[in-house]
Each structure stands twice: as structure tokens, then as C-alpha cells.
């Protein structure tokens, strides 16, 4: 064991398995953009809501249609950040060239991710938003204002955060959540909140790494269906 | 034991201890009204938020002031039922004679409660809204729209439900919650939701009797304070 051969001279460390650093010119670049959704995005949003229901095995509870989503999410009273708001995540192998500033209150966020391998999207055609520039929808986050009386401040409540299957584990969920948090800070809001299933340890770990606290003592109460409708006819 | 004296003839049942039925003319009538709060109600709302913090032993977390409540709850973007909304509960020994329809979307709800004994309110002067007619504030509920993507419908989320100490256990909490539920049905909304502490068995029992389901598997995640502010300066 003694007098073994000397160790080889140090060699340059290989690139980590997850790919080169973000600003490196090597690898397969993927351009990712977060912008406010518009009524013309409803077909894509509807498909993703359905995929979310399939993932959660809750399709029997999902009655959303393109029409019902359009009329409730894009009514005259739904002003971005002051009512129901959707950030859409788009990806492209090419830099974005079109302008998508649909509201003066939000400037789209663009990032470049360098991948070891290009992503093979089996539903690319279904989710294309700009065929010329090869842009497709990869995910979304839906949120709206809530309010804390103790802080006397609004906050944001995130109802859904979804990244399509082939785009997962690449930091896009973090990008969507961070963009909501950043907007909350920009508006002087006090909290960003959402809910998680208590057995989803991976999600809880991810959220805690993002800086969130899990409120273990609180339970959600829900009045819905026939029990709610009964109040409509009561005195 | 046998051959005991025959039972006395039946006599009219005494009124139950909780007081005669609502529509009976006997007892001490108390008129209760639920109306939309206005900016001039902020001092009373602020005092009740402070009392709620004392009750929950959370005064160290309560930083609300009259100014911060006014500017966030009654800004130009806060339209009743489409943003933060407060129903105020007023009580009086006399029928209400003033008109308080402040918004065409809601007609105030009035009920008469017959009490065995009049309520002694030690803070009556503090909470008076109409001294001539002996009207004072007894509680409030603060709520705002939320959204379910599966239903593709808005709902209401109740942030706070509060009844002042001397007015508790008289059905006013139920009256406030029912009025929110009824408004939700009127607007075609799909859910009314709120949270409860898991050890508060009395509150859970009350909510279940109101028709609510407790969602035992979900946990609230909260990003706030320094952890939230960090997103404001991050790339």
C-alpha cells in the first residue's frame, strides 16, 4: 500500500453532468421567456390545465372549457396583477424577435438555458405560438391578489404552477415562481402563498429551498357544490 | 317507588334557554344588519383587527394602521366582490332607519334576534356608527375573489371572520359566513374557502355544520419577509 505510484497530475475538471454554466456559449441554447398571457393563449392554457388534471389523476373534477376560461380569466374586470393573472412560459431554440409587451405593468423576462441535449417535444405542433421563429408554450403560473389584515398589505396567491412534462427539471418552475415573487416585491406586496400536498416531499423540499415556510397547523376549509348552492335558496 | 303521585298535568314547555324563536315578539329584540364597509368604517375595522390579534396572541405580527388599511382596502382598484371586500355587522336595539346601499351590487341584510337579556357592550361608545339610533359595529368579514382552474370559475376566499366578544355565540358568525356564501351563489361562483387551525376543534365543528369540508392533505406555503424581499434584488 505504501510507495504506490504518485497520483497523476491534475487535469481540468470535466463539465458537470448537468451542463455548462448558463452564460457559456457551448451546449444547446434554449431561450425561455415569461410574458403575460392573452385571450389568444386560452387554447394552450386549457390543454395544460387538462394535462395537470391527468398528472394529478383528477380529470373527473376538471370541467374547464376554453369558453369558460376565456370569460372568467379575460373579462373586463380582470386587470393583470389586480385580478386573475397568468404568466406564460415560452421556449425557443432561437432568440425572441417579436415584441410581447401587452401591458405597461410588466416587461417580459428572458433567460438562456444551455442544455447538453436538445429537448424532444412530442407535442411541439400543438403548443406552437410562433411557427416562423419556432416558439412554443412550455408552462404557466396562474395567480391573483390576496390580502393580509395583519400586514394591511396585498400579496399574491398562486393557484397553479405547471411546466409541461418534457421541460421539467430544468429550472423553469423556479423561473416562474421567482417571477411572481419579484413582481410581488416590485408592487410592495407582503406575501406570496400557495398550497402543497403534505405527502409531496419533493415539492415541499423545492419550496423550502425557494425560501418558503410550510404552515403545518393550518387546514383549508372548502364550501362547494350542493352545500354551497343551498345558501342561494336559504333565507 | 310504585304508586307514586300521578305526574302533574302537562304545562306549556318553557322557552329554551337560548331565547324564543327568532320571529317571536317576546324577549329583547336586537336588530342586526350586514352592509358593505366604506372608508369611514376603517377606524372600527382597525380596532377589530387589533382585537383579533390580541385574541390570537399575535399582536407582535400586527402592523396594520388606519392609513395602511385605508389605502389598500379602498383604493381605486378595489371594486366590491371583484377585489378586497368587507361586510360590516351592525347591531341596534332599534329598527334601522337609515339607507346604507353604497353599491348597487349588494342589498344590506337585516335580521332580528330575540335575546333573553340585553347585551351589555362595554365598548359601545367606541364602536358607535349612529348615536341617534343606537347603532354600533359588532363584527366583520373580509374576503376577496379566488379562482379554480378545474372549475374555470372564481370563488371567494375569506381572510378574516370576526365577531366582538360580547356578541359571540348568538349566530352572528353564521350570519356573516352565510351572507358571503349567498353572494357567491348569486354571482355563479364555485367555492368559498378559508383556513382554520388544526387544533381549533370548536371552529372545525362549526364549519362542518355550515357544510364545509376540511382538506386534511393540503398545507399552506408562505414566502414573506426577507426571503421574499430577496427576490426583488435577484436577477
Short mmCIF file of C-alpha atoms in Angstrom, two decimals:
data_model
loop_
_atom_site.label_atom_id
_atom_site.label_comp_id
_atom_site.label_asym_id
_atom_site.label_seq_id
_atom_site.Cartn_x
_atom_site.Cartn_y
_atom_site.Cartn_z
CA UNK A 1 0.00 0.00 0.00
CA UNK A 2 3.00 2.24 0.68
CA UNK A 3 5.16 3.53 -2.16
CA UNK A 4 2.27 3.41 -4.59
CA UNK A 5 2.56 5.24 -7.87
CA UNK A 6 2.27 9.02 -7.45
CA UNK A 7 -1.13 10.46 -8.35
CA UNK A 8 -1.49 11.71 -11.88
CA UNK A 9 -1.06 15.45 -12.43
CA UNK A 10 -4.27 17.46 -12.04
CA UNK A 11 -6.31 17.73 -15.20
CA UNK A 12 -9.02 20.27 -15.99
CA UNK A 13 -12.29 19.28 -14.29
CA UNK A 14 -14.87 17.97 -16.74
CA UNK A 15 -18.04 19.98 -17.26
CA UNK A 16 -20.62 18.94 -14.67
CA UNK A 17 -23.14 16.40 -15.89
CA UNK A 18 -25.98 18.95 -15.75
CA UNK A 19 -24.39 21.06 -18.50
CA UNK A 20 -22.08 24.05 -18.76
CA UNK A 21 -22.76 27.32 -16.91
CA UNK A 22 -25.66 29.40 -18.12
CA UNK A 23 -23.61 32.02 -19.93
CA UNK A 24 -21.33 29.54 -21.66
CA UNK A 25 -21.56 29.64 -25.43
CA UNK A 26 -21.41 25.83 -25.69
CA UNK A 27 -24.24 23.28 -25.41
CA UNK A 28 -27.70 23.62 -26.95
CA UNK A 29 -29.08 27.06 -26.08
CA UNK A 30 -32.76 27.31 -25.24
CA UNK A 31 -34.34 30.72 -24.97
CA UNK A 32 -37.05 30.96 -22.30
CA UNK A 33 -39.45 33.86 -21.95
CA UNK A 34 -42.13 34.71 -19.39
CA UNK A 35 -44.88 37.06 -20.57
CA UNK A 36 -48.47 37.91 -19.61
CA UNK A 37 -50.97 35.57 -21.24
CA UNK A 38 -53.63 37.00 -23.57
CA UNK A 39 -57.04 35.67 -24.67
CA UNK A 40 -55.42 34.04 -27.70
CA UNK A 41 -53.40 31.80 -25.34
CA UNK A 42 -56.54 30.18 -23.88
CA UNK A 43 -56.41 27.03 -26.08
CA UNK A 44 -52.86 26.31 -24.86
CA UNK A 45 -53.76 27.12 -21.24
CA UNK A 46 -56.79 24.84 -21.45
CA UNK A 47 -54.65 21.95 -22.73
CA UNK A 48 -52.15 22.44 -19.90
CA UNK A 49 -54.92 22.52 -17.27
CA UNK A 50 -56.14 19.22 -18.68
CA UNK A 51 -52.58 17.78 -18.52
CA UNK A 52 -52.34 18.94 -14.92
CA UNK A 53 -55.60 17.11 -14.12
CA UNK A 54 -54.24 13.94 -15.77
CA UNK A 55 -50.99 14.24 -13.76
CA UNK A 56 -52.99 14.63 -10.52
CA UNK A 57 -55.46 11.88 -11.56
CA UNK A 58 -58.27 14.39 -11.12
CA UNK A 59 -59.73 14.60 -14.65
CA UNK A 60 -63.18 13.79 -13.22
CA UNK A 61 -63.04 17.10 -11.29
CA UNK A 62 -61.89 19.20 -14.26
CA UNK A 63 -64.81 20.86 -16.05
CA UNK A 64 -62.92 23.82 -17.55
CA UNK A 65 -63.57 24.59 -21.22
CA UNK A 66 -61.91 27.14 -23.49
CA UNK A 67 -65.08 29.26 -23.31
CA UNK A 68 -65.42 29.16 -19.53
CA UNK A 69 -61.72 30.00 -19.11
CA UNK A 70 -61.92 32.90 -21.60
CA UNK A 71 -64.95 34.50 -20.00
CA UNK A 72 -63.66 34.25 -16.42
CA UNK A 73 -59.94 34.95 -16.93
CA UNK A 74 -60.19 37.71 -19.50
CA UNK A 75 -63.33 39.63 -18.52
CA UNK A 76 -63.36 43.46 -18.39
CA UNK A 77 -62.74 43.30 -14.61
CA UNK A 78 -59.58 41.16 -14.77
CA UNK A 79 -56.72 43.67 -14.76
CA UNK A 80 -53.27 41.99 -14.60
CA UNK A 81 -51.92 41.77 -11.01
CA UNK A 82 -55.17 43.23 -9.61
CA UNK A 83 -57.19 40.15 -10.52
CA UNK A 84 -56.53 36.70 -12.02
CA UNK A 85 -53.20 36.81 -13.83
CA UNK A 86 -51.35 34.26 -15.95
CA UNK A 87 -47.66 34.26 -16.78
CA UNK A 88 -46.97 32.07 -19.79
CA UNK A 89 -43.58 30.37 -20.28
CA UNK A 90 -42.44 30.14 -23.89
CA UNK A 91 -39.30 28.44 -25.20
CA UNK A 92 -37.45 28.56 -28.49
CA UNK A 93 -34.09 27.41 -29.88
CA UNK A 94 -33.83 30.91 -31.39
CA UNK A 95 -33.67 34.35 -29.75
CA UNK A 96 -37.08 36.01 -29.41
CA UNK A 97 -37.59 38.71 -32.01
CA UNK A 98 -41.26 39.61 -31.55
CA UNK A 99 -42.46 42.22 -29.04
CA UNK A 100 -44.89 40.87 -26.48
CA UNK A 101 -45.36 43.82 -24.13
CA UNK A 102 -49.14 43.62 -23.75
CA UNK A 103 -49.39 45.62 -20.54
CA UNK A 104 -47.20 48.51 -19.32
CA UNK A 105 -47.06 46.95 -15.83
CA UNK A 106 -44.86 44.02 -16.87
CA UNK A 107 -41.77 43.64 -19.01
CA UNK A 108 -41.27 40.06 -20.22
CA UNK A 109 -38.37 38.14 -18.67
CA UNK A 110 -35.95 36.32 -20.98
CA UNK A 111 -33.29 33.77 -19.99
CA UNK A 112 -30.99 31.47 -21.92
CA UNK A 113 -30.52 27.91 -20.69
CA UNK A 114 -27.74 25.75 -22.12
CA UNK A 115 -28.69 22.09 -22.40
CA UNK A 116 -26.49 19.06 -23.05
CA UNK A 117 -29.09 17.70 -25.43
CA UNK A 118 -31.88 19.46 -27.26
CA UNK A 119 -35.36 18.74 -25.86
CA UNK A 120 -37.54 16.46 -27.94
CA UNK A 121 -41.06 17.88 -27.55
CA UNK A 122 -43.63 15.32 -28.77
CA UNK A 123 -46.38 17.98 -28.67
CA UNK A 124 -44.48 20.79 -30.28
CA UNK A 125 -47.05 21.43 -33.00
CA UNK A 126 -49.91 21.56 -30.50
CA UNK A 127 -48.16 24.18 -28.37
CA UNK A 128 -46.60 26.38 -31.08
CA UNK A 129 -47.25 30.12 -30.73
CA UNK A 130 -44.91 31.35 -33.48
CA UNK A 131 -44.03 28.74 -36.12
CA UNK A 132 -41.65 31.03 -38.03
CA UNK A 133 -39.40 31.50 -35.01
CA UNK A 134 -40.02 28.04 -33.51
CA UNK A 135 -41.64 29.31 -30.30
CA UNK A 136 -43.81 27.05 -28.16
CA UNK A 137 -45.52 27.17 -24.78
CA UNK A 138 -43.79 25.18 -22.01
CA UNK A 139 -45.71 26.11 -18.87
CA UNK A 140 -47.69 28.70 -16.93
CA UNK A 141 -48.42 30.09 -13.49
CA UNK A 142 -51.85 31.44 -12.50
CA UNK A 143 -52.06 33.80 -9.53
CA UNK A 144 -54.16 36.62 -8.09
CA UNK A 145 -54.05 39.10 -5.20
CA UNK A 146 -54.83 38.03 -1.66
CA UNK A 147 -54.76 40.23 1.45
CA UNK A 148 -53.30 40.13 4.95
CA UNK A 149 -55.14 42.26 7.52
CA UNK A 150 -52.22 41.98 9.96
CA UNK A 151 -49.81 43.42 7.37
CA UNK A 152 -52.54 45.65 5.85
CA UNK A 153 -50.99 44.67 2.53
CA UNK A 154 -52.00 42.66 -0.52
CA UNK A 155 -49.99 39.65 -1.57
CA UNK A 156 -50.21 37.06 -4.32
CA UNK A 157 -51.80 33.63 -4.12
CA UNK A 158 -50.55 31.09 -6.66
CA UNK A 159 -53.34 28.76 -7.74
CA UNK A 160 -51.38 26.74 -10.33
CA UNK A 161 -47.76 26.33 -11.36
CA UNK A 162 -47.30 23.96 -14.29
CA UNK A 163 -44.39 23.00 -16.56
CA UNK A 164 -45.02 20.56 -19.40
CA UNK A 165 -43.51 17.11 -18.91
CA UNK A 166 -40.55 17.32 -21.34
CA UNK A 167 -39.45 20.69 -19.87
CA UNK A 168 -39.28 19.63 -16.22
CA UNK A 169 -36.17 19.59 -14.01
CA UNK A 170 -34.53 22.43 -15.95
CA UNK A 171 -35.26 25.33 -13.60
CA UNK A 172 -38.42 26.59 -15.33
CA UNK A 173 -40.65 26.08 -12.27
CA UNK A 174 -38.18 28.15 -10.27
CA UNK A 175 -38.15 30.79 -13.03
CA UNK A 176 -41.98 31.08 -12.98
CA UNK A 177 -42.19 31.21 -9.17
CA UNK A 178 -39.33 33.72 -8.94
CA UNK A 179 -41.02 36.00 -11.46
CA UNK A 180 -44.20 36.08 -9.35
CA UNK A 181 -42.15 36.77 -6.19
CA UNK A 182 -40.21 39.55 -7.92
CA UNK A 183 -43.45 41.17 -9.11
CA UNK A 184 -44.83 41.00 -5.55
CA UNK A 185 -41.75 42.83 -4.22
CA UNK A 186 -41.97 45.39 -7.02
CA UNK A 187 -45.57 46.15 -6.03
CA UNK A 188 -44.74 46.39 -2.31
CA UNK A 189 -46.76 43.27 -1.52
CA UNK A 190 -46.19 41.35 1.71
CA UNK A 191 -46.54 37.65 0.88
CA UNK A 192 -46.67 35.02 -1.83
CA UNK A 193 -48.67 31.94 -0.82
CA UNK A 194 -49.81 28.65 -2.30
CA UNK A 195 -50.69 25.14 -1.09
CA UNK A 196 -48.92 21.79 -1.39
CA UNK A 197 -49.99 18.20 -0.66
CA UNK A 198 -48.46 17.09 2.65
CA UNK A 199 -47.07 13.84 1.14
CA UNK A 200 -45.36 15.62 -1.78
CA UNK A 201 -41.93 15.73 -0.13
CA UNK A 202 -40.10 16.70 -3.33
CA UNK A 203 -42.32 19.72 -3.84
CA UNK A 204 -42.01 20.72 -0.16
CA UNK A 205 -38.20 20.49 -0.39
CA UNK A 206 -38.20 22.61 -3.56
CA UNK A 207 -40.44 25.27 -1.96
CA UNK A 208 -38.36 25.40 1.21
CA UNK A 209 -35.23 25.86 -0.91
CA UNK A 210 -37.05 28.77 -2.57
CA UNK A 211 -37.36 30.37 0.90
CA UNK A 212 -40.97 29.42 1.72
CA UNK A 213 -42.21 28.31 5.13
CA UNK A 214 -44.74 25.47 5.39
CA UNK A 215 -47.58 26.38 7.80
CA UNK A 216 -48.17 22.97 9.38
CA UNK A 217 -51.06 23.97 11.71
CA UNK A 218 -53.50 25.43 9.17
CA UNK A 219 -56.13 23.48 7.24
CA UNK A 220 -58.09 24.64 4.20
CA UNK A 221 -61.91 24.69 4.59
CA UNK A 222 -63.98 24.48 1.41
CA UNK A 223 -67.69 25.09 0.88
CA UNK A 224 -68.67 23.96 -2.63
CA UNK A 225 -71.21 22.02 -4.72
CA UNK A 226 -74.64 21.35 -3.23
CA UNK A 227 -73.56 22.56 0.22
CA UNK A 228 -72.73 25.96 -1.26
CA UNK A 229 -75.74 26.11 -3.59
CA UNK A 230 -78.01 25.59 -0.56
CA UNK A 231 -77.09 29.09 0.63
CA UNK A 232 -78.52 30.54 -2.56
CA UNK A 233 -82.03 29.46 -1.66
CA UNK A 234 -81.82 29.89 2.14
CA UNK A 235 -83.29 32.96 3.89
CA UNK B 1 -91.36 3.84 44.23
CA UNK B 2 -94.59 2.31 42.91
CA UNK B 3 -97.91 4.13 43.44
CA UNK B 4 -96.18 7.44 43.39
CA UNK B 5 -98.26 10.54 42.94
CA UNK B 6 -99.50 10.91 39.39
CA UNK B 7 -97.47 13.25 37.26
CA UNK B 8 -98.74 16.80 37.13
CA UNK B 9 -100.77 17.75 34.07
CA UNK B 10 -98.67 18.88 31.13
CA UNK B 11 -97.80 22.55 31.22
CA UNK B 12 -96.59 24.69 28.31
CA UNK B 13 -92.90 24.00 27.68
CA UNK B 14 -90.69 26.82 28.91
CA UNK B 15 -88.84 28.83 26.28
CA UNK B 16 -85.47 27.23 25.59
CA UNK B 17 -82.57 28.78 27.44
CA UNK B 18 -81.16 30.28 24.25
CA UNK B 19 -84.21 32.50 23.83
CA UNK B 20 -87.52 32.32 21.99
CA UNK B 21 -87.73 31.63 18.23
CA UNK B 22 -86.49 34.40 16.01
CA UNK B 23 -89.90 35.67 14.95
CA UNK B 24 -91.42 35.69 18.46
CA UNK B 25 -92.39 39.14 19.69
CA UNK B 26 -91.12 38.44 23.24
CA UNK B 27 -87.58 38.83 24.64
CA UNK B 28 -85.17 41.69 23.94
CA UNK B 29 -85.07 42.28 20.20
CA UNK B 30 -81.74 43.08 18.63
CA UNK B 31 -81.64 44.26 15.03
CA UNK B 32 -78.60 43.04 13.08
CA UNK B 33 -77.56 44.36 9.68
CA UNK B 34 -74.82 43.35 7.24
CA UNK B 35 -73.68 46.02 4.81
CA UNK B 36 -70.63 46.80 2.68
CA UNK B 37 -67.98 48.71 4.64
CA UNK B 38 -66.90 52.16 3.44
CA UNK B 39 -63.72 54.18 4.06
CA UNK B 40 -65.35 55.86 7.08
CA UNK B 41 -65.54 52.43 8.77
CA UNK B 42 -61.76 52.00 8.80
CA UNK B 43 -61.23 53.16 12.42
CA UNK B 44 -63.70 50.49 13.64
CA UNK B 45 -62.20 47.83 11.35
CA UNK B 46 -58.72 48.70 12.58
CA UNK B 47 -59.80 48.31 16.23
CA UNK B 48 -61.37 44.90 15.50
CA UNK B 49 -58.23 43.70 13.67
CA UNK B 50 -56.26 44.65 16.76
CA UNK B 51 -58.73 42.77 19.00
CA UNK B 52 -58.39 39.74 16.72
CA UNK B 53 -54.60 39.91 17.12
CA UNK B 54 -54.99 40.09 20.91
CA UNK B 55 -57.36 37.08 20.85
CA UNK B 56 -54.85 35.10 18.75
CA UNK B 57 -51.91 36.35 20.86
CA UNK B 58 -50.31 37.68 17.68
CA UNK B 59 -50.15 41.44 18.36
CA UNK B 60 -46.40 41.35 17.58
CA UNK B 61 -47.29 40.37 13.98
CA UNK B 62 -49.97 43.02 13.53
CA UNK B 63 -48.60 46.16 11.87
CA UNK B 64 -51.84 47.44 10.32
CA UNK B 65 -52.63 51.13 10.79
CA UNK B 66 -55.75 53.08 9.80
CA UNK B 67 -53.77 54.68 6.97
CA UNK B 68 -52.36 51.44 5.59
CA UNK B 69 -55.80 49.78 5.74
CA UNK B 70 -57.48 52.74 4.02
CA UNK B 71 -55.02 52.91 1.16
CA UNK B 72 -55.03 49.16 0.44
CA UNK B 73 -58.69 48.29 1.08
CA UNK B 74 -60.31 51.32 -0.52
CA UNK B 75 -58.06 52.13 -3.46
CA UNK B 76 -59.49 52.92 -6.93
CA UNK B 77 -58.88 49.28 -7.98
CA UNK B 78 -60.83 47.68 -5.12
CA UNK B 79 -64.33 47.13 -6.52
CA UNK B 80 -66.64 45.21 -4.11
CA UNK B 81 -66.71 41.45 -4.83
CA UNK B 82 -64.06 41.84 -7.56
CA UNK B 83 -61.32 42.73 -5.08
CA UNK B 84 -60.95 43.01 -1.28
CA UNK B 85 -64.41 43.30 0.22
CA UNK B 86 -65.63 43.84 3.78
CA UNK B 87 -69.08 43.11 5.14
CA UNK B 88 -69.68 45.00 8.37
CA UNK B 89 -72.10 43.69 11.01
CA UNK B 90 -74.03 46.41 12.84
CA UNK B 91 -76.46 45.91 15.72
CA UNK B 92 -79.07 48.11 17.35
CA UNK B 93 -81.95 47.74 19.83
CA UNK B 94 -83.99 49.79 17.34
CA UNK B 95 -85.01 49.08 13.74
CA UNK B 96 -82.59 50.52 11.16
CA UNK B 97 -83.99 53.66 9.57
CA UNK B 98 -81.01 54.93 7.55
CA UNK B 99 -80.26 53.78 4.00
CA UNK B 100 -76.87 52.15 3.57
CA UNK B 101 -76.97 50.95 -0.04
CA UNK B 102 -73.49 52.07 -1.06
CA UNK B 103 -73.15 49.79 -4.08
CA UNK B 104 -75.84 48.52 -6.47
CA UNK B 105 -74.36 45.01 -6.30
CA UNK B 106 -75.40 44.38 -2.70
CA UNK B 107 -78.58 44.96 -0.71
CA UNK B 108 -77.93 45.00 3.05
CA UNK B 109 -79.26 42.02 5.01
CA UNK B 110 -81.31 42.68 8.17
CA UNK B 111 -82.34 40.15 10.83
CA UNK B 112 -83.97 40.41 14.23
CA UNK B 113 -82.62 38.31 17.08
CA UNK B 114 -84.60 37.97 20.32
CA UNK B 115 -82.38 37.73 23.38
CA UNK B 116 -83.29 36.72 26.94
CA UNK B 117 -81.16 39.54 28.25
CA UNK B 118 -79.95 42.71 26.56
CA UNK B 119 -76.24 42.68 25.71
CA UNK B 120 -74.02 44.85 27.85
CA UNK B 121 -71.41 46.22 25.46
CA UNK B 122 -68.52 47.75 27.45
CA UNK B 123 -67.13 49.36 24.27
CA UNK B 124 -70.38 50.69 22.88
CA UNK B 125 -69.15 54.26 22.57
CA UNK B 126 -66.01 53.20 20.74
CA UNK B 127 -67.96 51.24 18.15
CA UNK B 128 -70.96 53.54 17.61
CA UNK B 129 -71.80 54.37 13.98
CA UNK B 130 -75.11 56.16 14.55
CA UNK B 131 -75.58 57.53 18.06
CA UNK B 132 -79.12 58.82 17.41
CA UNK B 133 -80.41 55.36 16.55
CA UNK B 134 -78.06 53.47 18.90
CA UNK B 135 -76.23 51.56 16.12
CA UNK B 136 -72.83 50.00 16.76
CA UNK B 137 -70.41 47.71 14.94
CA UNK B 138 -70.35 44.10 16.20
CA UNK B 139 -68.13 42.30 13.68
CA UNK B 140 -66.88 41.97 10.11
CA UNK B 141 -65.81 39.54 7.44
CA UNK B 142 -63.07 40.33 4.89
CA UNK B 143 -62.99 38.33 1.67
CA UNK B 144 -61.86 38.54 -1.96
CA UNK B 145 -62.12 36.51 -5.18
CA UNK B 146 -60.01 33.44 -5.73
CA UNK B 147 -60.04 31.16 -8.79
CA UNK B 148 -60.28 27.45 -9.55
CA UNK B 149 -58.80 26.39 -12.89
CA UNK B 150 -60.55 23.00 -12.68
CA UNK B 151 -63.96 24.69 -12.33
CA UNK B 152 -62.89 27.63 -14.54
CA UNK B 153 -64.79 29.75 -12.04
CA UNK B 154 -63.98 32.37 -9.45
CA UNK B 155 -64.84 31.81 -5.80
CA UNK B 156 -64.40 33.74 -2.57
CA UNK B 157 -61.59 33.38 -0.06
CA UNK B 158 -62.41 34.56 3.47
CA UNK B 159 -59.36 36.07 5.14
CA UNK B 160 -61.00 37.12 8.41
CA UNK B 161 -64.28 36.50 10.19
CA UNK B 162 -64.59 38.36 13.48
CA UNK B 163 -67.39 38.99 15.98
CA UNK B 164 -66.69 41.20 19.01
CA UNK B 165 -66.50 39.36 22.33
CA UNK B 166 -69.86 40.38 23.86
CA UNK B 167 -71.74 39.44 20.65
CA UNK B 168 -70.41 35.88 20.32
CA UNK B 169 -72.48 32.66 20.44
CA UNK B 170 -75.58 34.40 19.09
CA UNK B 171 -75.42 33.27 15.45
CA UNK B 172 -73.67 36.36 14.05
CA UNK B 173 -70.66 34.41 12.76
CA UNK B 174 -73.05 32.14 10.90
CA UNK B 175 -74.92 35.20 9.57
CA UNK B 176 -71.69 36.74 8.21
CA UNK B 177 -70.45 33.47 6.65
CA UNK B 178 -73.88 32.72 5.15
CA UNK B 179 -74.04 36.16 3.57
CA UNK B 180 -70.68 35.57 1.83
CA UNK B 181 -71.85 32.11 0.66
CA UNK B 182 -75.15 33.52 -0.63
CA UNK B 183 -73.30 36.25 -2.56
CA UNK B 184 -71.02 33.60 -4.09
CA UNK B 185 -74.04 31.62 -5.31
CA UNK B 186 -75.67 34.81 -6.64
CA UNK B 187 -72.54 35.53 -8.70
CA UNK B 188 -72.30 31.96 -10.02
CA UNK B 189 -69.07 31.34 -8.13
CA UNK B 190 -67.91 27.79 -7.42
CA UNK B 191 -66.34 27.81 -3.95
CA UNK B 192 -65.95 29.64 -0.67
CA UNK B 193 -62.69 28.82 1.13
CA UNK B 194 -60.82 29.82 4.28
CA UNK B 195 -58.32 28.28 6.71
CA UNK B 196 -58.61 27.06 10.29
CA UNK B 197 -56.04 25.99 12.91
CA UNK B 198 -55.99 22.17 13.13
CA UNK B 199 -56.34 22.20 16.95
CA UNK B 200 -59.38 24.53 16.92
CA UNK B 201 -61.96 21.71 17.19
CA UNK B 202 -64.85 24.04 18.02
CA UNK B 203 -64.26 26.11 14.90
CA UNK B 204 -63.87 22.96 12.76
CA UNK B 205 -67.16 21.58 14.13
CA UNK B 206 -68.90 24.90 13.39
CA UNK B 207 -67.55 25.00 9.83
CA UNK B 208 -68.51 21.38 9.15
CA UNK B 209 -72.03 22.13 10.40
CA UNK B 210 -72.07 25.01 7.90
CA UNK B 211 -71.43 22.45 5.13
CA UNK B 212 -67.68 22.94 4.64
CA UNK B 213 -65.18 20.14 4.04
CA UNK B 214 -61.79 20.26 5.75
CA UNK B 215 -58.97 19.46 3.26
CA UNK B 216 -56.67 17.49 5.53
CA UNK B 217 -53.88 16.81 2.99
CA UNK B 218 -53.06 20.36 1.92
CA UNK B 219 -50.52 22.67 3.59
CA UNK B 220 -50.15 26.41 3.10
CA UNK B 221 -46.74 27.61 1.84
CA UNK B 222 -45.75 31.19 2.57
CA UNK B 223 -42.91 33.28 1.16
CA UNK B 224 -42.62 36.51 3.15
CA UNK B 225 -40.24 38.92 4.90
CA UNK B 226 -36.55 38.82 3.98
CA UNK B 227 -36.97 35.60 1.96
CA UNK B 228 -39.49 37.38 -0.29
CA UNK B 229 -37.59 40.68 -0.43
CA UNK B 230 -34.51 38.77 -1.71
CA UNK B 231 -36.38 38.17 -4.99
CA UNK B 232 -36.64 41.91 -5.52
CA UNK B 233 -32.89 42.25 -5.91
CA UNK B 234 -32.14 38.88 -7.60
CA UNK B 235 -31.58 38.64 -11.35
#
